[in-house]
Amino acid sequence: SQTIHQWPATLVQPVGSPLSLECTVEGTSNPNLYWYRQAAGRGLQLLFYSVGIGQISSEVPQNLSASRPQDRQFILSSKKLLLSDSGFYLCAWSTRGEQFFGPGTRLTVL
Amino acid sequence: GESVGLHLPTLSVQEGDNSIINCAYSNSASDYFIWYKQESGKGPQFIIDIRSNMDKRQGQRVTVLLNKTVKHLSLQIAATQPGDSAVYFCAEINQAGTALIFGKGTTLSVSS
């Protein structure tokens, strides 16, 4: 069966510090991978998606970036965090349309 | 543009009642829709999906209705239970067919 992992589960970082969130998927090959951000009490905003290794599409301009160094690994990064980067970050994968979500990372930027 | 919205941000029901959560979408070319349930602090969980060649699809205690004429989607939950309390999101596939566009969510509260 397929599983998706995200870590860390929670993170508190100072403004201006770097960020690296990791997502890995098991049990499937060549999935589409996604990073979403969810602000408190809000819906999900698509940040990046990837259809293959090294292929990244950005949906919104921001100070975040994503990379896919391996087929089932998706990384969300920032060189300098902003207060507005606080939120709940969700990774998801899909192969036929339906998306399966990871447990999320709660990021607080102080 | 692409947008998916919900009619009501909150819905409160009594245990045992039937719940109906509504969603309107704007992209008439969308052909795939999903309902997700998100409990506090967790990632969204797939509930049920429907393709545009269908008007209705049933699952266990849940039914999704699709009205393409008015671009309206609804989720019906039968005999709502306290464990159904969560935020419910509808989502549609984007124009490129590569990602889902999510609505803002409806918070369902079930009281005993």
PDB file of N, CA and C in Angstrom, chain A residues 11-105:
ATOM      1  N   LEU A  11       7.276  22.882  13.530  1.00  0.00           N
ATOM      2  CA  LEU A  11       8.537  23.599  13.386  1.00  0.00           C
ATOM      3  C   LEU A  11       8.320  25.051  13.776  1.00  0.00           C
ATOM      4  N   VAL A  12       9.184  25.565  14.596  1.00  0.00           N
ATOM      5  CA  VAL A  12       9.163  26.974  14.960  1.00  0.00           C
ATOM      6  C   VAL A  12      10.492  27.570  14.529  1.00  0.00           C
ATOM      7  N   GLN A  13      10.416  28.576  13.671  1.00  0.00           N
ATOM      8  CA  GLN A  13      11.625  29.150  13.107  1.00  0.00           C
ATOM      9  C   GLN A  13      11.595  30.675  13.231  1.00  0.00           C
ATOM     10  N   PRO A  14      12.747  31.312  13.428  1.00  0.00           N
ATOM     11  CA  PRO A  14      12.784  32.780  13.448  1.00  0.00           C
ATOM     12  C   PRO A  14      12.721  33.353  12.039  1.00  0.00           C
ATOM     13  N   VAL A  15      12.224  34.569  11.945  1.00  0.00           N
ATOM     14  CA  VAL A  15      12.210  35.275  10.672  1.00  0.00           C
ATOM     15  C   VAL A  15      13.630  35.357  10.118  1.00  0.00           C
ATOM     16  N   GLY A  16      13.750  35.108   8.826  1.00  0.00           N
ATOM     17  CA  GLY A  16      15.047  35.207   8.180  1.00  0.00           C
ATOM     18  C   GLY A  16      15.841  33.911   8.161  1.00  0.00           C
ATOM     19  N   SER A  17      15.352  32.904   8.846  1.00  0.00           N
ATOM     20  CA  SER A  17      16.064  31.622   8.864  1.00  0.00           C
ATOM     21  C   SER A  17      15.663  30.790   7.650  1.00  0.00           C
ATOM     22  N   PRO A  18      16.488  29.796   7.294  1.00  0.00           N
ATOM     23  CA  PRO A  18      16.139  28.945   6.156  1.00  0.00           C
ATOM     24  C   PRO A  18      15.146  27.870   6.555  1.00  0.00           C
ATOM     25  N   LEU A  19      14.573  27.245   5.522  1.00  0.00           N
ATOM     26  CA  LEU A  19      13.563  26.209   5.742  1.00  0.00           C
ATOM     27  C   LEU A  19      13.801  25.035   4.807  1.00  0.00           C
ATOM     28  N   SER A  20      13.588  23.844   5.335  1.00  0.00           N
ATOM     29  CA  SER A  20      13.588  22.662   4.488  1.00  0.00           C
ATOM     30  C   SER A  20      12.579  21.673   5.044  1.00  0.00           C
ATOM     31  N   LEU A  21      11.530  21.427   4.277  1.00  0.00           N
ATOM     32  CA  LEU A  21      10.522  20.436   4.635  1.00  0.00           C
ATOM     33  C   LEU A  21      10.605  19.296   3.629  1.00  0.00           C
ATOM     34  N   GLU A  22      10.521  18.087   4.143  1.00  0.00           N
ATOM     35  CA  GLU A  22      10.683  16.941   3.271  1.00  0.00           C
ATOM     36  C   GLU A  22       9.421  16.083   3.226  1.00  0.00           C
ATOM     37  N   CYS A  23       9.186  15.537   2.072  1.00  0.00           N
ATOM     38  CA  CYS A  23       8.042  14.667   1.840  1.00  0.00           C
ATOM     39  C   CYS A  23       8.520  13.466   1.038  1.00  0.00           C
ATOM     40  N   THR A  24       8.151  12.274   1.478  1.00  0.00           N
ATOM     41  CA  THR A  24       8.491  11.074   0.718  1.00  0.00           C
ATOM     42  C   THR A  24       7.256  10.192   0.579  1.00  0.00           C
ATOM     43  N   VAL A  25       7.200   9.503  -0.535  1.00  0.00           N
ATOM     44  CA  VAL A  25       6.081   8.625  -0.833  1.00  0.00           C
ATOM     45  C   VAL A  25       6.617   7.210  -1.020  1.00  0.00           C
ATOM     46  N   GLU A  26       5.875   6.247  -0.523  1.00  0.00           N
ATOM     47  CA  GLU A  26       6.249   4.849  -0.685  1.00  0.00           C
ATOM     48  C   GLU A  26       5.121   4.086  -1.363  1.00  0.00           C
ATOM     49  N   GLY A  27       5.477   3.079  -2.114  1.00  0.00           N
ATOM     50  CA  GLY A  27       4.478   2.185  -2.674  1.00  0.00           C
ATOM     51  C   GLY A  27       3.903   2.588  -4.012  1.00  0.00           C
ATOM     52  N   THR A  28       4.484   3.587  -4.650  1.00  0.00           N
ATOM     53  CA  THR A  28       4.017   3.991  -5.963  1.00  0.00           C
ATOM     54  C   THR A  28       5.200   4.520  -6.762  1.00  0.00           C
ATOM     55  N   SER A  29       5.059   4.522  -8.068  1.00  0.00           N
ATOM     56  CA  SER A  29       6.141   5.017  -8.921  1.00  0.00           C
ATOM     57  C   SER A  29       5.652   6.176  -9.771  1.00  0.00           C
ATOM     58  N   ASN A  30       6.559   7.126  -9.993  1.00  0.00           N
ATOM     59  CA  ASN A  30       6.288   8.290 -10.838  1.00  0.00           C
ATOM     60  C   ASN A  30       4.979   9.000 -10.479  1.00  0.00           C
ATOM     61  N   PRO A  31       4.790   9.296  -9.206  1.00  0.00           N
ATOM     62  CA  PRO A  31       3.564  10.029  -8.854  1.00  0.00           C
ATOM     63  C   PRO A  31       3.704  11.511  -9.184  1.00  0.00           C
ATOM     64  N   ASN A  32       2.572  12.175  -9.326  1.00  0.00           N
ATOM     65  CA  ASN A  32       2.570  13.634  -9.288  1.00  0.00           C
ATOM     66  C   ASN A  32       2.666  14.018  -7.815  1.00  0.00           C
ATOM     67  N   LEU A  33       3.476  15.017  -7.522  1.00  0.00           N
ATOM     68  CA  LEU A  33       3.648  15.462  -6.140  1.00  0.00           C
ATOM     69  C   LEU A  33       3.267  16.928  -6.003  1.00  0.00           C
ATOM     70  N   TYR A  34       2.753  17.281  -4.848  1.00  0.00           N
ATOM     71  CA  TYR A  34       2.211  18.616  -4.623  1.00  0.00           C
ATOM     72  C   TYR A  34       2.613  19.147  -3.251  1.00  0.00           C
ATOM     73  N   TRP A  35       2.815  20.459  -3.190  1.00  0.00           N
ATOM     74  CA  TRP A  35       2.935  21.160  -1.912  1.00  0.00           C
ATOM     75  C   TRP A  35       1.799  22.178  -1.825  1.00  0.00           C
ATOM     76  N   TYR A  36       1.075  22.120  -0.698  1.00  0.00           N
ATOM     77  CA  TYR A  36       0.010  23.073  -0.414  1.00  0.00           C
ATOM     78  C   TYR A  36       0.347  23.799   0.886  1.00  0.00           C
ATOM     79  N   ARG A  37      -0.208  24.992   1.016  1.00  0.00           N
ATOM     80  CA  ARG A  37      -0.156  25.699   2.284  1.00  0.00           C
ATOM     81  C   ARG A  37      -1.583  26.021   2.696  1.00  0.00           C
ATOM     82  N   GLN A  38      -1.817  25.887   3.993  1.00  0.00           N
ATOM     83  CA  GLN A  38      -3.140  26.175   4.529  1.00  0.00           C
ATOM     84  C   GLN A  38      -2.977  27.122   5.707  1.00  0.00           C
ATOM     85  N   ALA A  39      -3.470  28.362   5.551  1.00  0.00           N
ATOM     86  CA  ALA A  39      -3.461  29.297   6.658  1.00  0.00           C
ATOM     87  C   ALA A  39      -4.590  28.921   7.614  1.00  0.00           C
ATOM     88  N   ALA A  40      -4.497  29.366   8.845  1.00  0.00           N
ATOM     89  CA  ALA A  40      -5.478  29.012   9.868  1.00  0.00           C
ATOM     90  C   ALA A  40      -6.898  29.368   9.408  1.00  0.00           C
ATOM     91  N   GLY A  41      -7.792  28.374   9.431  1.00  0.00           N
ATOM     92  CA  GLY A  41      -9.182  28.609   9.071  1.00  0.00           C
ATOM     93  C   GLY A  41      -9.423  28.867   7.599  1.00  0.00           C
ATOM     94  N   ARG A  42      -8.440  28.534   6.791  1.00  0.00           N
ATOM     95  CA  ARG A  42      -8.581  28.807   5.356  1.00  0.00           C
ATOM     96  C   ARG A  42      -8.476  27.521   4.548  1.00  0.00           C
ATOM     97  N   GLY A  43      -8.704  27.675   3.240  1.00  0.00           N
ATOM     98  CA  GLY A  43      -8.583  26.528   2.351  1.00  0.00           C
ATOM     99  C   GLY A  43      -7.147  26.244   1.980  1.00  0.00           C
ATOM    100  N   LEU A  44      -6.964  25.286   1.089  1.00  0.00           N
ATOM    101  CA  LEU A  44      -5.629  24.882   0.672  1.00  0.00           C
ATOM    102  C   LEU A  44      -5.196  25.681  -0.549  1.00  0.00           C
ATOM    103  N   GLN A  45      -4.005  26.202  -0.481  1.00  0.00           N
ATOM    104  CA  GLN A  45      -3.434  26.944  -1.596  1.00  0.00           C
ATOM    105  C   GLN A  45      -2.316  26.113  -2.209  1.00  0.00           C
ATOM    106  N   LEU A  46      -2.440  25.805  -3.478  1.00  0.00           N
ATOM    107  CA  LEU A  46      -1.410  25.032  -4.164  1.00  0.00           C
ATOM    108  C   LEU A  46      -0.176  25.905  -4.364  1.00  0.00           C
ATOM    109  N   LEU A  47       0.974  25.414  -3.920  1.00  0.00           N
ATOM    110  CA  LEU A  47       2.237  26.141  -4.061  1.00  0.00           C
ATOM    111  C   LEU A  47       3.048  25.617  -5.244  1.00  0.00           C
ATOM    112  N   PHE A  48       3.273  24.323  -5.265  1.00  0.00           N
ATOM    113  CA  PHE A  48       4.085  23.706  -6.312  1.00  0.00           C
ATOM    114  C   PHE A  48       3.512  22.339  -6.657  1.00  0.00           C
ATOM    115  N   TYR A  49       3.753  21.922  -7.896  1.00  0.00           N
ATOM    116  CA  TYR A  49       3.485  20.537  -8.229  1.00  0.00           C
ATOM    117  C   TYR A  49       4.568  20.051  -9.171  1.00  0.00           C
ATOM    118  N   SER A  50       4.736  18.736  -9.176  1.00  0.00           N
ATOM    119  CA  SER A  50       5.802  18.127  -9.962  1.00  0.00           C
ATOM    120  C   SER A  50       5.280  16.853 -10.619  1.00  0.00           C
ATOM    121  N   VAL A  51       5.540  16.734 -11.910  1.00  0.00           N
ATOM    122  CA  VAL A  51       5.111  15.533 -12.631  1.00  0.00           C
ATOM    123  C   VAL A  51       6.264  14.562 -12.840  1.00  0.00           C
ATOM    124  N   GLY A  52       7.472  14.957 -12.413  1.00  0.00           N
ATOM    125  CA  GLY A  52       8.607  14.057 -12.560  1.00  0.00           C
ATOM    126  C   GLY A  52       9.853  14.647 -11.919  1.00  0.00           C
ATOM    127  N   ILE A  53      10.903  13.843 -11.844  1.00  0.00           N
ATOM    128  CA  ILE A  53      12.165  14.282 -11.241  1.00  0.00           C
ATOM    129  C   ILE A  53      12.661  15.555 -11.926  1.00  0.00           C
ATOM    130  N   GLY A  54      12.977  16.551 -11.111  1.00  0.00           N
ATOM    131  CA  GLY A  54      13.514  17.798 -11.620  1.00  0.00           C
ATOM    132  C   GLY A  54      12.507  18.711 -12.289  1.00  0.00           C
ATOM    133  N   GLN A  55      11.240  18.294 -12.353  1.00  0.00           N
ATOM    134  CA  GLN A  55      10.202  19.098 -12.998  1.00  0.00           C
ATOM    135  C   GLN A  55       9.316  19.733 -11.936  1.00  0.00           C
ATOM    136  N   ILE A  56       9.401  21.052 -11.820  1.00  0.00           N
ATOM    137  CA  ILE A  56       8.658  21.779 -10.804  1.00  0.00           C
ATOM    138  C   ILE A  56       7.863  22.892 -11.464  1.00  0.00           C
ATOM    139  N   SER A  57       6.594  22.984 -11.104  1.00  0.00           N
ATOM    140  CA  SER A  57       5.749  24.087 -11.551  1.00  0.00           C
ATOM    141  C   SER A  57       5.311  24.868 -10.333  1.00  0.00           C
ATOM    142  N   SER A  58       5.461  26.182 -10.423  1.00  0.00           N
ATOM    143  CA  SER A  58       5.094  27.050  -9.312  1.00  0.00           C
ATOM    144  C   SER A  58       3.759  27.707  -9.622  1.00  0.00           C
ATOM    145  N   GLU A  59       2.864  27.678  -8.656  1.00  0.00           N
ATOM    146  CA  GLU A  59       1.536  28.238  -8.860  1.00  0.00           C
ATOM    147  C   GLU A  59       1.428  29.681  -8.413  1.00  0.00           C
ATOM    148  N   VAL A  60       2.207  30.078  -7.419  1.00  0.00           N
ATOM    149  CA  VAL A  60       2.130  31.449  -6.909  1.00  0.00           C
ATOM    150  C   VAL A  60       3.536  31.966  -6.655  1.00  0.00           C
ATOM    151  N   PRO A  61       3.765  33.238  -6.929  1.00  0.00           N
ATOM    152  CA  PRO A  61       5.086  33.811  -6.638  1.00  0.00           C
ATOM    153  C   PRO A  61       5.284  33.962  -5.136  1.00  0.00           C
ATOM    154  N   GLN A  62       6.477  33.622  -4.667  1.00  0.00           N
ATOM    155  CA  GLN A  62       6.721  33.673  -3.227  1.00  0.00           C
ATOM    156  C   GLN A  62       8.208  33.449  -2.995  1.00  0.00           C
ATOM    157  N   ASN A  63       8.589  33.454  -1.725  1.00  0.00           N
ATOM    158  CA  ASN A  63       9.995  33.228  -1.408  1.00  0.00           C
ATOM    159  C   ASN A  63      10.253  31.773  -1.072  1.00  0.00           C
ATOM    160  N   LEU A  64       9.397  30.883  -1.527  1.00  0.00           N
ATOM    161  CA  LEU A  64       9.602  29.458  -1.335  1.00  0.00           C
ATOM    162  C   LEU A  64      10.026  28.822  -2.652  1.00  0.00           C
ATOM    163  N   SER A  65      10.690  27.693  -2.554  1.00  0.00           N
ATOM    164  CA  SER A  65      11.060  26.933  -3.745  1.00  0.00           C
ATOM    165  C   SER A  65      10.854  25.448  -3.447  1.00  0.00           C
ATOM    166  N   ALA A  66      10.794  24.662  -4.497  1.00  0.00           N
ATOM    167  CA  ALA A  66      10.615  23.224  -4.330  1.00  0.00           C
ATOM    168  C   ALA A  66      11.599  22.488  -5.222  1.00  0.00           C
ATOM    169  N   SER A  67      11.940  21.289  -4.802  1.00  0.00           N
ATOM    170  CA  SER A  67      12.827  20.454  -5.606  1.00  0.00           C
ATOM    171  C   SER A  67      12.389  19.004  -5.499  1.00  0.00           C
ATOM    172  N   ARG A  68      12.692  18.261  -6.529  1.00  0.00           N
ATOM    173  CA  ARG A  68      12.358  16.833  -6.557  1.00  0.00           C
ATOM    174  C   ARG A  68      13.608  16.081  -6.997  1.00  0.00           C
ATOM    175  N   PRO A  69      14.481  15.792  -6.044  1.00  0.00           N
ATOM    176  CA  PRO A  69      15.736  15.130  -6.397  1.00  0.00           C
ATOM    177  C   PRO A  69      15.584  13.646  -6.730  1.00  0.00           C
ATOM    178  N   GLN A  70      14.532  13.030  -6.226  1.00  0.00           N
ATOM    179  CA  GLN A  70      14.255  11.627  -6.509  1.00  0.00           C
ATOM    180  C   GLN A  70      12.780  11.465  -6.849  1.00  0.00           C
ATOM    181  N   ASP A  71      12.443  10.335  -7.434  1.00  0.00           N
ATOM    182  CA  ASP A  71      11.079  10.117  -7.913  1.00  0.00           C
ATOM    183  C   ASP A  71      10.039  10.297  -6.823  1.00  0.00           C
ATOM    184  N   ARG A  72      10.351   9.872  -5.607  1.00  0.00           N
ATOM    185  CA  ARG A  72       9.354   9.895  -4.544  1.00  0.00           C
ATOM    186  C   ARG A  72       9.751  10.807  -3.390  1.00  0.00           C
ATOM    187  N   GLN A  73      10.521  11.828  -3.709  1.00  0.00           N
ATOM    188  CA  GLN A  73      10.942  12.788  -2.705  1.00  0.00           C
ATOM    189  C   GLN A  73      10.671  14.199  -3.192  1.00  0.00           C
ATOM    190  N   PHE A  74      10.031  14.984  -2.346  1.00  0.00           N
ATOM    191  CA  PHE A  74       9.669  16.346  -2.708  1.00  0.00           C
ATOM    192  C   PHE A  74      10.063  17.231  -1.532  1.00  0.00           C
ATOM    193  N   ILE A  75      10.806  18.293  -1.817  1.00  0.00           N
ATOM    194  CA  ILE A  75      11.336  19.146  -0.763  1.00  0.00           C
ATOM    195  C   ILE A  75      10.872  20.585  -0.963  1.00  0.00           C
ATOM    196  N   LEU A  76      10.434  21.187   0.109  1.00  0.00           N
ATOM    197  CA  LEU A  76      10.024  22.591   0.098  1.00  0.00           C
ATOM    198  C   LEU A  76      11.066  23.386   0.873  1.00  0.00           C
ATOM    199  N   SER A  77      11.550  24.476   0.283  1.00  0.00           N
ATOM    200  CA  SER A  77      12.653  25.217   0.891  1.00  0.00           C
ATOM    201  C   SER A  77      12.412  26.708   0.850  1.00  0.00           C
ATOM    202  N   SER A  78      13.148  27.373   1.720  1.00  0.00           N
ATOM    203  CA  SER A  78      13.205  28.828   1.685  1.00  0.00           C
ATOM    204  C   SER A  78      14.583  29.256   2.191  1.00  0.00           C
ATOM    205  N   LYS A  79      15.108  30.312   1.625  1.00  0.00           N
ATOM    206  CA  LYS A  79      16.403  30.827   2.094  1.00  0.00           C
ATOM    207  C   LYS A  79      16.218  31.737   3.298  1.00  0.00           C
ATOM    208  N   LYS A  80      15.101  32.495   3.299  1.00  0.00           N
ATOM    209  CA  LYS A  80      14.822  33.425   4.404  1.00  0.00           C
ATOM    210  C   LYS A  80      13.325  33.455   4.660  1.00  0.00           C
ATOM    211  N   LEU A  81      12.902  32.919   5.778  1.00  0.00           N
ATOM    212  CA  LEU A  81      11.479  32.862   6.091  1.00  0.00           C
ATOM    213  C   LEU A  81      10.914  34.234   6.459  1.00  0.00           C
ATOM    214  N   LEU A  82       9.657  34.423   6.092  1.00  0.00           N
ATOM    215  CA  LEU A  82       8.899  35.616   6.454  1.00  0.00           C
ATOM    216  C   LEU A  82       7.823  35.226   7.456  1.00  0.00           C
ATOM    217  N   LEU A  83       7.319  36.200   8.192  1.00  0.00           N
ATOM    218  CA  LEU A  83       6.221  35.917   9.117  1.00  0.00           C
ATOM    219  C   LEU A  83       5.027  35.306   8.387  1.00  0.00           C
ATOM    220  N   SER A  84       4.784  35.788   7.194  1.00  0.00           N
ATOM    221  CA  SER A  84       3.631  35.328   6.405  1.00  0.00           C
ATOM    222  C   SER A  84       3.781  33.898   5.912  1.00  0.00           C
ATOM    223  N   ASP A  85       4.947  33.296   6.113  1.00  0.00           N
ATOM    224  CA  ASP A  85       5.137  31.900   5.717  1.00  0.00           C
ATOM    225  C   ASP A  85       4.568  30.927   6.747  1.00  0.00           C
ATOM    226  N   SER A  86       4.136  31.425   7.879  1.00  0.00           N
ATOM    227  CA  SER A  86       3.526  30.546   8.879  1.00  0.00           C
ATOM    228  C   SER A  86       2.285  29.874   8.309  1.00  0.00           C
ATOM    229  N   GLY A  87       2.102  28.627   8.654  1.00  0.00           N
ATOM    230  CA  GLY A  87       0.928  27.911   8.165  1.00  0.00           C
ATOM    231  C   GLY A  87       1.106  26.419   8.286  1.00  0.00           C
ATOM    232  N   PHE A  88       0.165  25.725   7.734  1.00  0.00           N
ATOM    233  CA  PHE A  88       0.163  24.267   7.759  1.00  0.00           C
ATOM    234  C   PHE A  88       0.498  23.810   6.346  1.00  0.00           C
ATOM    235  N   TYR A  89       1.621  23.112   6.196  1.00  0.00           N
ATOM    236  CA  TYR A  89       2.110  22.719   4.879  1.00  0.00           C
ATOM    237  C   TYR A  89       1.802  21.249   4.644  1.00  0.00           C
ATOM    238  N   LEU A  90       1.162  21.015   3.532  1.00  0.00           N
ATOM    239  CA  LEU A  90       0.728  19.660   3.203  1.00  0.00           C
ATOM    240  C   LEU A  90       1.350  19.208   1.893  1.00  0.00           C
ATOM    241  N   CYS A  91       1.842  17.998   1.915  1.00  0.00           N
ATOM    242  CA  CYS A  91       2.345  17.352   0.711  1.00  0.00           C
ATOM    243  C   CYS A  91       1.293  16.344   0.257  1.00  0.00           C
ATOM    244  N   ALA A  92       1.156  16.171  -1.024  1.00  0.00           N
ATOM    245  CA  ALA A  92       0.196  15.212  -1.555  1.00  0.00           C
ATOM    246  C   ALA A  92       0.770  14.529  -2.784  1.00  0.00           C
ATOM    247  N   TRP A  93       0.231  13.352  -3.085  1.00  0.00           N
ATOM    248  CA  TRP A  93       0.630  12.647  -4.294  1.00  0.00           C
ATOM    249  C   TRP A  93      -0.609  12.157  -5.028  1.00  0.00           C
ATOM    250  N   SER A  94      -0.469  11.947  -6.311  1.00  0.00           N
ATOM    251  CA  SER A  94      -1.564  11.401  -7.105  1.00  0.00           C
ATOM    252  C   SER A  94      -0.990  10.686  -8.314  1.00  0.00           C
ATOM    253  N   THR A  95      -1.804   9.791  -8.862  1.00  0.00           N
ATOM    254  CA  THR A  95      -1.446   9.154 -10.122  1.00  0.00           C
ATOM    255  C   THR A  95      -2.573   9.247 -11.137  1.00  0.00           C
ATOM    256  N   ARG A  96      -3.826   9.328 -10.663  1.00  0.00           N
ATOM    257  CA  ARG A  96      -4.944   9.344 -11.594  1.00  0.00           C
ATOM    258  C   ARG A  96      -5.935  10.467 -11.344  1.00  0.00           C
ATOM    259  N   GLY A  97      -5.583  11.416 -10.492  1.00  0.00           N
ATOM    260  CA  GLY A  97      -6.498  12.519 -10.221  1.00  0.00           C
ATOM    261  C   GLY A  97      -6.729  12.709  -8.739  1.00  0.00           C
ATOM    262  N   GLU A  98      -7.203  11.649  -8.081  1.00  0.00           N
ATOM    263  CA  GLU A  98      -7.406  11.732  -6.635  1.00  0.00           C
ATOM    264  C   GLU A  98      -6.072  11.963  -5.950  1.00  0.00           C
ATOM    265  N   GLN A  99      -6.047  12.909  -5.008  1.00  0.00           N
ATOM    266  CA  GLN A  99      -4.807  13.213  -4.307  1.00  0.00           C
ATOM    267  C   GLN A  99      -4.861  12.681  -2.881  1.00  0.00           C
ATOM    268  N   PHE A 100      -3.738  12.158  -2.442  1.00  0.00           N
ATOM    269  CA  PHE A 100      -3.606  11.632  -1.094  1.00  0.00           C
ATOM    270  C   PHE A 100      -2.632  12.516  -0.328  1.00  0.00           C
ATOM    271  N   PHE A 101      -3.063  12.926   0.839  1.00  0.00           N
ATOM    272  CA  PHE A 101      -2.307  13.911   1.596  1.00  0.00           C
ATOM    273  C   PHE A 101      -1.488  13.291   2.720  1.00  0.00           C
ATOM    274  N   GLY A 102      -0.370  13.952   2.999  1.00  0.00           N
ATOM    275  CA  GLY A 102       0.432  13.590   4.137  1.00  0.00           C
ATOM    276  C   GLY A 102      -0.134  14.205   5.407  1.00  0.00           C
ATOM    277  N   PRO A 103       0.526  13.950   6.542  1.00  0.00           N
ATOM    278  CA  PRO A 103       0.012  14.448   7.827  1.00  0.00           C
ATOM    279  C   PRO A 103       0.237  15.941   8.050  1.00  0.00           C
ATOM    280  N   GLY A 104       1.090  16.563   7.249  1.00  0.00           N
ATOM    281  CA  GLY A 104       1.293  18.005   7.355  1.00  0.00           C
ATOM    282  C   GLY A 104       2.404  18.404   8.300  1.00  0.00           C
ATOM    283  N   THR A 105       2.921  19.613   8.081  1.00  0.00           N
ATOM    284  CA  THR A 105       3.903  20.233   8.962  1.00  0.00           C
ATOM    285  C   THR A 105       3.362  21.583   9.385  1.00  0.00           C
TER     286      THR A 105
END
